[in-house]
């Protein structure tokens, strides 16, 4: 089960893990793309993964490595890989583990980029997919029985705000020895899927990790491979067995580096990783405040909005996900809430009347952000896909920031007066 977060513990851990006690207190940057080897023998050892030193920045950089170690520790994983973006992290995992003819099971509503990657791009390379609602356990178990290769879902639907039974899905995937990847972008610290038994956790570090919108990036975090009886030794992963048997508990990392990063190059850059670490120092403080503010803002808006403007957040009793929010997300489910104005025209009028809130395509920022969905991220999607993903013409996604929740609320209420 997901356990409550001790924010004081992470406030202490992260500031000391990011900073240094001796020499430069702040984290430093190693911007070099190439690294010199002491001799030919060392070069051979580095390329064979027997010597733990930088090979070439496309497959590893000391600044990236520091970020990876910090994130792996607070997620409860063995190791991590920093990537150029959140989509880069998801694409890395998918291309490393999936072959033409494999099936990917996608559970719940998805961010538009993830949906496009799965439904369009991976499909062009012969990877099939099936989608289902978060509580359709009959379909989930059916696909697992038929040998689906990987399962992916979001800890919180973006922007649908649907809440999955995270533990239930993880347990089923482990029962049928299937790799499960969870996009935890919306809920760092609040949800720790690797501790709950998941295999891979991915983040868009551009979002909550940094908070400042100054660094594009992503991170994938991995569990340790078991010495005996690991699911990666199942016959459906036979193309990975050579790496698993050679690399043991660390196998997830070379699988992704040798089968994706090395050839596709979705690697993070040193400056982006440095900026992300600056943000991580304050992550627990920001997560705690934002998740308290989201509930306050949602409650005030539900009471104050005029007829025809609706707010949705799982903390509200009116939400279909309220019961799961209370049982599984006691400390919050991230910075998102949605406002539905009914039509695109009303949504545009509402957005253009905002004075404090910023219109942009990001979430998890220190500032409160808002965006109309169907005219932007989901503009290329057909009506059927939008309906499944919980997106309609009047929907506005909101990401609550660090401002005074009363000031945020007042801005939304004044914008609604003109509708």
Tab-separated table of C-alpha atoms in Angstrom:
chain	number	residue	atom	x	y	z
A	1	UNK	CA	0.000	0.000	0.000
A	2	UNK	CA	0.980	3.624	-0.515
A	3	UNK	CA	2.224	4.940	2.832
A	4	UNK	CA	1.909	8.525	4.171
A	5	UNK	CA	4.711	10.943	3.282
A	6	UNK	CA	7.012	12.278	5.989
A	7	UNK	CA	7.766	15.617	4.362
A	8	UNK	CA	10.273	16.543	7.085
A	9	UNK	CA	12.288	13.427	6.254
A	10	UNK	CA	12.486	14.359	2.570
A	11	UNK	CA	13.167	18.022	3.359
A	12	UNK	CA	16.275	16.850	5.175
A	13	UNK	CA	17.272	14.136	2.701
A	14	UNK	CA	16.988	16.144	-0.494
A	15	UNK	CA	18.853	19.296	0.528
A	16	UNK	CA	21.791	17.173	1.709
A	17	UNK	CA	21.711	14.775	-1.233
A	18	UNK	CA	21.774	17.633	-3.736
A	19	UNK	CA	24.414	19.706	-1.952
A	20	UNK	CA	27.955	18.845	-0.859
A	21	UNK	CA	29.489	19.062	2.623
A	22	UNK	CA	33.083	19.586	1.460
A	23	UNK	CA	34.289	21.877	-1.328
A	24	UNK	CA	31.593	23.575	-3.414
A	25	UNK	CA	28.388	23.322	-1.375
A	26	UNK	CA	26.201	23.722	-4.456
A	27	UNK	CA	26.128	20.969	-7.039
A	28	UNK	CA	28.590	21.431	-9.913
A	29	UNK	CA	28.242	20.904	-13.660
A	30	UNK	CA	30.409	18.683	-15.872
A	31	UNK	CA	29.516	19.917	-19.355
A	32	UNK	CA	31.974	17.756	-21.299
A	33	UNK	CA	30.550	15.573	-24.071
A	34	UNK	CA	33.633	13.339	-24.224
A	35	UNK	CA	35.871	11.809	-21.544
A	36	UNK	CA	39.505	10.713	-21.717
A	37	UNK	CA	40.482	7.170	-20.751
A	38	UNK	CA	43.678	6.475	-18.800
A	39	UNK	CA	44.735	3.693	-21.147
A	40	UNK	CA	43.395	1.163	-23.663
A	41	UNK	CA	42.601	-1.335	-20.925
A	42	UNK	CA	40.440	1.187	-19.084
A	43	UNK	CA	38.634	2.084	-22.321
A	44	UNK	CA	37.869	-1.590	-22.871
A	45	UNK	CA	36.568	-1.936	-19.331
A	46	UNK	CA	34.365	1.140	-19.601
A	47	UNK	CA	32.785	-0.075	-22.849
A	48	UNK	CA	32.245	-3.506	-21.318
A	49	UNK	CA	30.543	-1.906	-18.276
A	50	UNK	CA	33.181	-3.381	-15.975
A	51	UNK	CA	34.681	0.023	-15.112
A	52	UNK	CA	32.317	2.634	-13.690
A	53	UNK	CA	33.606	5.773	-15.401
A	54	UNK	CA	32.051	8.057	-18.052
A	55	UNK	CA	32.068	6.593	-21.558
A	56	UNK	CA	30.529	9.392	-23.647
A	57	UNK	CA	27.864	11.907	-22.622
A	58	UNK	CA	25.193	10.261	-24.788
A	59	UNK	CA	25.211	7.274	-22.425
A	60	UNK	CA	26.278	8.986	-19.198
A	61	UNK	CA	27.507	12.237	-17.690
A	62	UNK	CA	28.647	12.891	-14.072
A	63	UNK	CA	26.060	15.645	-13.582
A	64	UNK	CA	23.303	13.395	-14.896
A	65	UNK	CA	24.600	10.596	-12.681
A	66	UNK	CA	24.243	12.781	-9.583
A	67	UNK	CA	20.640	13.607	-10.469
A	68	UNK	CA	19.966	9.928	-11.147
A	69	UNK	CA	21.283	8.855	-7.739
A	70	UNK	CA	19.176	11.478	-5.917
A	71	UNK	CA	15.941	10.510	-7.690
A	72	UNK	CA	16.581	6.777	-7.342
A	73	UNK	CA	16.997	7.159	-3.589
A	74	UNK	CA	13.807	9.081	-2.885
A	75	UNK	CA	11.793	6.861	-5.243
A	76	UNK	CA	13.116	3.738	-3.536
A	77	UNK	CA	14.808	2.380	-6.673
A	78	UNK	CA	18.172	0.824	-7.421
A	79	UNK	CA	19.110	3.271	-10.167
A	80	UNK	CA	17.815	5.754	-12.712
A	81	UNK	CA	18.495	7.271	-16.129
A	82	UNK	CA	18.065	10.996	-16.828
A	83	UNK	CA	16.626	11.799	-20.247
A	84	UNK	CA	16.064	14.843	-22.434
A	85	UNK	CA	12.353	15.063	-21.529
A	86	UNK	CA	9.560	13.130	-19.871
A	87	UNK	CA	8.514	11.797	-23.257
A	88	UNK	CA	12.149	10.803	-23.783
A	89	UNK	CA	11.981	8.670	-20.630
A	90	UNK	CA	8.808	6.896	-21.755
A	91	UNK	CA	10.110	6.445	-25.307
A	92	UNK	CA	13.395	5.058	-23.961
A	93	UNK	CA	11.661	2.399	-21.881
A	94	UNK	CA	9.215	1.437	-24.635
A	95	UNK	CA	11.859	1.120	-27.349
A	96	UNK	CA	14.162	-0.825	-25.021
A	97	UNK	CA	11.560	-3.412	-24.008
A	98	UNK	CA	9.147	-3.695	-26.931
A	99	UNK	CA	9.563	-5.358	-30.315
A	100	UNK	CA	7.349	-5.431	-33.392
A	101	UNK	CA	4.422	-7.714	-32.602
A	102	UNK	CA	4.455	-6.988	-28.852
A	103	UNK	CA	1.405	-5.562	-27.118
A	104	UNK	CA	1.351	-2.590	-24.741
A	105	UNK	CA	-1.563	-2.315	-22.314
A	106	UNK	CA	-2.483	1.293	-21.473
A	107	UNK	CA	-4.709	1.842	-18.451
A	108	UNK	CA	-6.732	5.004	-17.874
A	109	UNK	CA	-6.580	8.502	-19.307
A	110	UNK	CA	-3.267	9.717	-20.719
A	111	UNK	CA	-1.358	12.894	-21.386
A	112	UNK	CA	-1.641	13.662	-25.098
A	113	UNK	CA	2.037	13.046	-25.858
A	114	UNK	CA	1.966	9.581	-24.313
A	115	UNK	CA	-1.216	8.688	-26.175
A	116	UNK	CA	0.326	9.783	-29.486
A	117	UNK	CA	3.542	7.868	-28.818
A	118	UNK	CA	1.629	4.669	-28.150
A	119	UNK	CA	-1.208	4.979	-30.619
A	120	UNK	CA	0.669	6.502	-33.557
A	121	UNK	CA	4.459	6.267	-33.347
A	122	UNK	CA	4.955	2.859	-31.722
A	123	UNK	CA	2.161	1.466	-33.881
A	124	UNK	CA	4.147	2.480	-36.989
A	125	UNK	CA	6.913	0.169	-35.764
A	126	UNK	CA	4.580	-2.774	-35.208
A	127	UNK	CA	3.873	-2.462	-31.468
A	128	UNK	CA	0.171	-3.041	-30.864
A	129	UNK	CA	-1.814	-1.552	-28.007
A	130	UNK	CA	-5.033	-1.829	-26.081
A	131	UNK	CA	-6.600	0.800	-23.841
A	132	UNK	CA	-9.008	0.399	-20.951
A	133	UNK	CA	-10.537	2.323	-18.068
A	134	UNK	CA	-8.680	2.312	-14.750
A	135	UNK	CA	-11.181	-0.033	-13.057
A	136	UNK	CA	-11.670	-2.501	-15.912
A	137	UNK	CA	-9.817	-5.297	-14.126
A	138	UNK	CA	-11.497	-7.940	-16.278
A	139	UNK	CA	-9.852	-6.479	-19.383
A	140	UNK	CA	-6.543	-5.936	-17.575
A	141	UNK	CA	-6.345	-9.536	-16.397
A	142	UNK	CA	-7.449	-10.834	-19.788
A	143	UNK	CA	-4.600	-9.055	-21.580
A	144	UNK	CA	-2.102	-10.145	-18.927
A	145	UNK	CA	-3.187	-13.761	-19.397
A	146	UNK	CA	-2.613	-13.389	-23.152
A	147	UNK	CA	0.995	-12.338	-22.648
A	148	UNK	CA	0.943	-8.555	-22.987
A	149	UNK	CA	4.575	-7.370	-22.840
A	150	UNK	CA	4.228	-4.166	-20.815
A	151	UNK	CA	1.642	-2.189	-18.852
A	152	UNK	CA	1.706	1.599	-18.546
A	153	UNK	CA	-0.493	3.992	-16.599
A	154	UNK	CA	-0.401	7.369	-14.871
A	155	UNK	CA	-0.560	7.743	-11.096
A	156	UNK	CA	-3.172	10.440	-11.753
A	157	UNK	CA	-4.881	10.891	-15.116
A	158	UNK	CA	-3.679	14.029	-16.916
A	159	UNK	CA	-6.012	15.863	-17.449
A	160	UNK	CA	-8.869	13.464	-16.618
A	161	UNK	CA	-7.879	13.288	-12.915
A	162	UNK	CA	-8.975	9.655	-12.786
A	163	UNK	CA	-7.327	7.813	-9.903
A	164	UNK	CA	-6.233	4.209	-10.477
A	165	UNK	CA	-6.031	1.399	-7.949
A	166	UNK	CA	-2.242	1.547	-8.152
A	167	UNK	CA	-1.570	-1.324	-5.771
A	168	UNK	CA	-4.187	-3.555	-7.390
A	169	UNK	CA	-2.752	-3.072	-10.883
A	170	UNK	CA	0.838	-3.590	-9.694
A	171	UNK	CA	-0.127	-6.804	-7.910
A	172	UNK	CA	-1.820	-8.191	-11.033
A	173	UNK	CA	1.194	-7.340	-13.206
A	174	UNK	CA	3.500	-9.098	-10.757
A	175	UNK	CA	1.180	-12.124	-10.625
A	176	UNK	CA	1.423	-12.472	-14.424
A	177	UNK	CA	5.137	-11.545	-14.564
A	178	UNK	CA	4.613	-8.459	-16.714
A	179	UNK	CA	6.706	-5.291	-16.627
A	180	UNK	CA	4.710	-2.299	-15.358
A	181	UNK	CA	5.741	1.325	-15.869
A	182	UNK	CA	4.017	4.156	-13.991
A	183	UNK	CA	4.158	7.823	-14.955
A	184	UNK	CA	4.533	9.498	-11.554
A	185	UNK	CA	5.004	13.045	-12.869
A	186	UNK	CA	2.015	14.487	-10.987
A	187	UNK	CA	2.745	12.810	-7.656
A	188	UNK	CA	6.439	12.751	-6.691
A	189	UNK	CA	6.860	11.799	-3.008
A	190	UNK	CA	3.079	11.414	-2.650
A	191	UNK	CA	3.132	8.072	-4.473
A	192	UNK	CA	6.142	5.728	-4.504
A	193	UNK	CA	5.276	2.973	-6.995
A	194	UNK	CA	8.630	1.146	-6.749
A	195	UNK	CA	8.098	0.688	-3.019
A	196	UNK	CA	4.653	-0.698	-3.890
A	197	UNK	CA	6.176	-3.295	-6.238
A	198	UNK	CA	6.309	-1.596	-9.648
A	199	UNK	CA	9.227	-2.136	-12.042
A	200	UNK	CA	9.746	1.313	-13.580
A	201	UNK	CA	8.710	4.833	-12.634
A	202	UNK	CA	9.023	7.757	-15.057
A	203	UNK	CA	8.840	11.501	-14.486
A	204	UNK	CA	8.839	14.597	-16.595
A	205	UNK	CA	11.375	16.402	-14.415
A	206	UNK	CA	10.385	19.617	-16.216
A	207	UNK	CA	7.325	19.672	-13.979
A	208	UNK	CA	7.263	19.260	-10.180
A	209	UNK	CA	10.926	18.288	-9.847
A	210	UNK	CA	12.202	21.660	-10.978
A	211	UNK	CA	9.173	23.885	-10.444
A	212	UNK	CA	10.856	26.779	-12.237
A	213	UNK	CA	10.240	25.891	-15.925
A	214	UNK	CA	13.938	26.461	-16.639
A	215	UNK	CA	14.974	22.875	-17.411
A	216	UNK	CA	13.467	20.374	-19.847
A	217	UNK	CA	14.097	16.821	-18.719
A	218	UNK	CA	12.881	13.384	-17.707
A	219	UNK	CA	13.932	10.519	-15.457
A	220	UNK	CA	13.226	6.789	-15.456
A	221	UNK	CA	13.800	4.923	-12.175
A	222	UNK	CA	14.185	1.161	-11.851
A	223	UNK	CA	13.872	-1.522	-9.201
A	224	UNK	CA	16.579	-4.076	-8.536
A	225	UNK	CA	16.364	-7.333	-10.483
A	226	UNK	CA	15.941	-10.353	-8.212
A	227	UNK	CA	18.737	-12.920	-8.075
A	228	UNK	CA	16.285	-15.763	-8.729
A	229	UNK	CA	12.846	-15.965	-10.289
A	230	UNK	CA	12.667	-12.430	-11.618
A	231	UNK	CA	9.893	-11.658	-14.111
A	232	UNK	CA	12.531	-10.535	-16.643
A	233	UNK	CA	13.496	-14.212	-16.928
A	234	UNK	CA	10.003	-15.032	-18.203
A	235	UNK	CA	10.130	-16.445	-21.735
A	236	UNK	CA	8.396	-13.387	-23.215
A	237	UNK	CA	11.525	-11.358	-22.321
A	238	UNK	CA	13.936	-13.882	-23.806
A	239	UNK	CA	15.633	-11.231	-25.962
A	240	UNK	CA	16.724	-9.553	-22.714
A	241	UNK	CA	17.997	-12.665	-20.931
A	242	UNK	CA	21.609	-12.218	-22.013
A	243	UNK	CA	21.771	-8.758	-20.420
A	244	UNK	CA	19.832	-9.847	-17.329
A	245	UNK	CA	22.104	-12.809	-16.657
A	246	UNK	CA	25.248	-10.748	-17.180
A	247	UNK	CA	24.250	-7.601	-15.286
A	248	UNK	CA	22.147	-9.077	-12.476
A	249	UNK	CA	20.301	-6.673	-10.182
A	250	UNK	CA	21.262	-3.615	-12.291
A	251	UNK	CA	19.945	-5.090	-15.540
A	252	UNK	CA	17.171	-2.552	-16.154
A	253	UNK	CA	19.760	0.198	-16.676
A	254	UNK	CA	21.917	-1.504	-19.358
A	255	UNK	CA	18.763	-2.765	-21.062
A	256	UNK	CA	17.669	0.849	-21.557
A	257	UNK	CA	21.132	2.193	-22.332
A	258	UNK	CA	22.155	-0.512	-24.810
A	259	UNK	CA	18.754	-0.900	-26.504
A	260	UNK	CA	17.581	2.723	-26.556
A	261	UNK	CA	19.821	5.539	-25.246
A	262	UNK	CA	22.896	4.427	-27.194
A	263	UNK	CA	21.052	4.380	-30.506
A	264	UNK	CA	18.272	6.973	-30.096
A	265	UNK	CA	20.162	9.459	-27.924
A	266	UNK	CA	17.339	10.789	-25.711
A	267	UNK	CA	19.960	11.688	-23.097
A	268	UNK	CA	19.682	14.580	-20.622
A	269	UNK	CA	22.141	17.462	-20.873
A	270	UNK	CA	24.318	18.459	-17.927
A	271	UNK	CA	22.939	21.975	-17.540
A	272	UNK	CA	19.345	20.716	-17.490
A	273	UNK	CA	20.219	18.144	-14.825
A	274	UNK	CA	21.966	20.829	-12.766
A	275	UNK	CA	18.906	23.091	-12.915
A	276	UNK	CA	16.645	20.178	-12.023
A	277	UNK	CA	18.711	19.464	-8.897
A	278	UNK	CA	18.319	23.079	-7.801
A	279	UNK	CA	14.567	22.542	-7.917
A	280	UNK	CA	14.732	19.213	-6.081
A	281	UNK	CA	16.103	20.894	-2.959
A	282	UNK	CA	12.674	22.444	-2.338
A	283	UNK	CA	10.484	19.671	-3.791
A	284	UNK	CA	9.003	18.455	-0.462
A	285	UNK	CA	8.119	21.986	0.645
A	286	UNK	CA	6.459	22.726	-2.695
A	287	UNK	CA	4.590	19.419	-2.932
A	288	UNK	CA	3.144	19.792	0.555
A	289	UNK	CA	2.002	23.391	0.009
A	290	UNK	CA	0.610	22.895	-3.489
A	291	UNK	CA	-1.435	19.842	-2.516
A	292	UNK	CA	-2.955	21.709	0.415
A	293	UNK	CA	-3.704	24.669	-1.846
A	294	UNK	CA	-5.374	22.557	-4.547
A	295	UNK	CA	-7.985	21.327	-2.078
A	296	UNK	CA	-8.659	24.850	-0.801
A	297	UNK	CA	-8.997	26.316	-4.280
A	298	UNK	CA	-11.249	23.495	-5.518
A	299	UNK	CA	-13.563	23.855	-2.522
A	300	UNK	CA	-13.832	27.640	-2.878
A	301	UNK	CA	-14.431	27.451	-6.620
A	302	UNK	CA	-17.167	24.829	-6.279
A	303	UNK	CA	-18.982	27.174	-3.906
A	304	UNK	CA	-18.302	30.362	-5.869
A	305	UNK	CA	-18.569	29.524	-9.568
A	306	UNK	CA	-21.727	30.599	-11.417
A	307	UNK	CA	-24.020	28.034	-13.004
A	308	UNK	CA	-22.479	26.534	-16.123
A	309	UNK	CA	-18.887	26.575	-14.828
A	310	UNK	CA	-17.765	23.442	-13.024
A	311	UNK	CA	-14.608	22.525	-11.150
A	312	UNK	CA	-13.356	18.962	-10.785
A	313	UNK	CA	-10.847	17.616	-8.275
A	314	UNK	CA	-10.914	14.240	-6.466
A	315	UNK	CA	-10.925	15.982	-3.068
A	316	UNK	CA	-14.483	17.161	-3.784
A	317	UNK	CA	-17.331	14.880	-2.730
A	318	UNK	CA	-18.883	15.514	-6.171
A	319	UNK	CA	-15.927	13.814	-7.895
A	320	UNK	CA	-16.389	10.200	-9.048
A	321	UNK	CA	-12.870	9.512	-7.717
A	322	UNK	CA	-13.479	10.961	-4.250
A	323	UNK	CA	-13.602	7.628	-2.397
A	324	UNK	CA	-10.240	6.517	-3.820
A	325	UNK	CA	-8.769	9.931	-3.098
A	326	UNK	CA	-9.708	9.570	0.567
A	327	UNK	CA	-8.414	6.004	0.831
A	328	UNK	CA	-5.261	6.123	-1.332
A	329	UNK	CA	-4.275	9.787	-1.771
A	330	UNK	CA	-4.720	11.239	1.700
A	331	UNK	CA	-1.978	13.855	1.193
A	332	UNK	CA	-3.025	14.856	-2.303
A	333	UNK	CA	-2.819	13.767	-5.929
A	334	UNK	CA	-0.731	16.547	-7.442
A	335	UNK	CA	-1.227	20.122	-8.647
A	336	UNK	CA	-4.014	19.582	-11.182
A	337	UNK	CA	-7.675	20.471	-11.168
A	338	UNK	CA	-9.967	21.125	-14.130
A	339	UNK	CA	-12.526	23.784	-14.907
A	340	UNK	CA	-15.237	23.121	-17.478
A	341	UNK	CA	-16.902	26.130	-19.092
A	342	UNK	CA	-19.148	24.084	-21.380
A	343	UNK	CA	-17.926	25.432	-24.730
A	344	UNK	CA	-14.682	26.477	-26.369
A	345	UNK	CA	-15.879	30.061	-26.706
A	346	UNK	CA	-16.709	30.372	-23.005
A	347	UNK	CA	-13.400	28.720	-22.099
A	348	UNK	CA	-11.490	31.240	-24.222
A	349	UNK	CA	-13.345	34.160	-22.633
A	350	UNK	CA	-12.601	32.774	-19.170
A	351	UNK	CA	-8.895	32.250	-19.882
A	352	UNK	CA	-8.448	35.667	-21.470
A	353	UNK	CA	-9.950	37.340	-18.401
A	354	UNK	CA	-7.378	35.834	-16.016
A	355	UNK	CA	-4.943	38.323	-14.485
A	356	UNK	CA	-2.771	36.215	-12.164
A	357	UNK	CA	-2.886	32.799	-13.818
A	358	UNK	CA	-0.547	32.131	-16.763
A	359	UNK	CA	-1.671	30.370	-19.954
A	360	UNK	CA	0.941	27.782	-20.938
A	361	UNK	CA	1.404	24.091	-21.746
A	362	UNK	CA	3.096	22.982	-18.542
A	363	UNK	CA	2.172	21.693	-15.089
A	364	UNK	CA	3.906	21.483	-11.717
A	365	UNK	CA	5.265	25.024	-11.907
A	366	UNK	CA	5.758	27.393	-8.975
A	367	UNK	CA	3.171	29.615	-10.686
A	368	UNK	CA	-0.467	28.721	-11.334
A	369	UNK	CA	-0.998	27.732	-14.966
A	370	UNK	CA	-4.027	27.077	-17.161
A	371	UNK	CA	-4.642	25.784	-20.678
A	372	UNK	CA	-7.610	24.973	-22.899
A	373	UNK	CA	-7.207	21.329	-23.902
A	374	UNK	CA	-8.980	20.671	-27.211
A	375	UNK	CA	-7.482	23.682	-29.010
A	376	UNK	CA	-3.914	22.894	-27.929
A	377	UNK	CA	-2.538	19.532	-26.729
A	378	UNK	CA	-5.505	17.527	-28.021
A	379	UNK	CA	-6.161	19.548	-31.197
A	380	UNK	CA	-5.118	16.665	-33.481
A	381	UNK	CA	-7.214	14.049	-31.667
A	382	UNK	CA	-10.531	12.778	-32.988
A	383	UNK	CA	-13.719	12.935	-30.932
A	384	UNK	CA	-13.552	9.272	-29.886
A	385	UNK	CA	-10.031	9.622	-28.507
A	386	UNK	CA	-10.918	12.843	-26.687
A	387	UNK	CA	-13.937	11.208	-25.093
A	388	UNK	CA	-11.870	8.273	-23.841
A	389	UNK	CA	-9.223	10.614	-22.454
A	390	UNK	CA	-11.826	12.735	-20.658
A	391	UNK	CA	-11.333	15.876	-22.749
A	392	UNK	CA	-14.227	17.951	-24.114
A	393	UNK	CA	-14.635	21.379	-25.729
A	394	UNK	CA	-15.058	23.346	-22.525
A	395	UNK	CA	-12.262	21.766	-20.496
A	396	UNK	CA	-9.453	23.851	-18.995
A	397	UNK	CA	-6.570	22.159	-17.181
A	398	UNK	CA	-5.225	24.073	-14.212
A	399	UNK	CA	-1.950	23.496	-12.369
A	400	UNK	CA	-1.952	25.180	-8.962
A	401	UNK	CA	1.219	26.977	-7.899
A	402	UNK	CA	2.710	28.469	-4.759
A	403	UNK	CA	0.676	31.679	-4.682
A	404	UNK	CA	-1.840	32.479	-1.948
A	405	UNK	CA	-4.774	30.099	-2.622
A	406	UNK	CA	-7.197	32.964	-1.925
A	407	UNK	CA	-5.524	35.080	-4.607
A	408	UNK	CA	-5.705	32.178	-7.059
A	409	UNK	CA	-9.370	31.642	-6.271
A	410	UNK	CA	-10.219	35.332	-6.625
A	411	UNK	CA	-8.647	35.410	-10.089
A	412	UNK	CA	-10.707	32.435	-11.261
A	413	UNK	CA	-13.913	33.846	-9.761
A	414	UNK	CA	-13.490	37.259	-11.363
A	415	UNK	CA	-12.783	35.615	-14.723
A	416	UNK	CA	-16.006	33.603	-14.425
A	417	UNK	CA	-18.175	36.685	-13.803
A	418	UNK	CA	-18.131	37.628	-17.464
A	419	UNK	CA	-19.466	34.282	-18.713
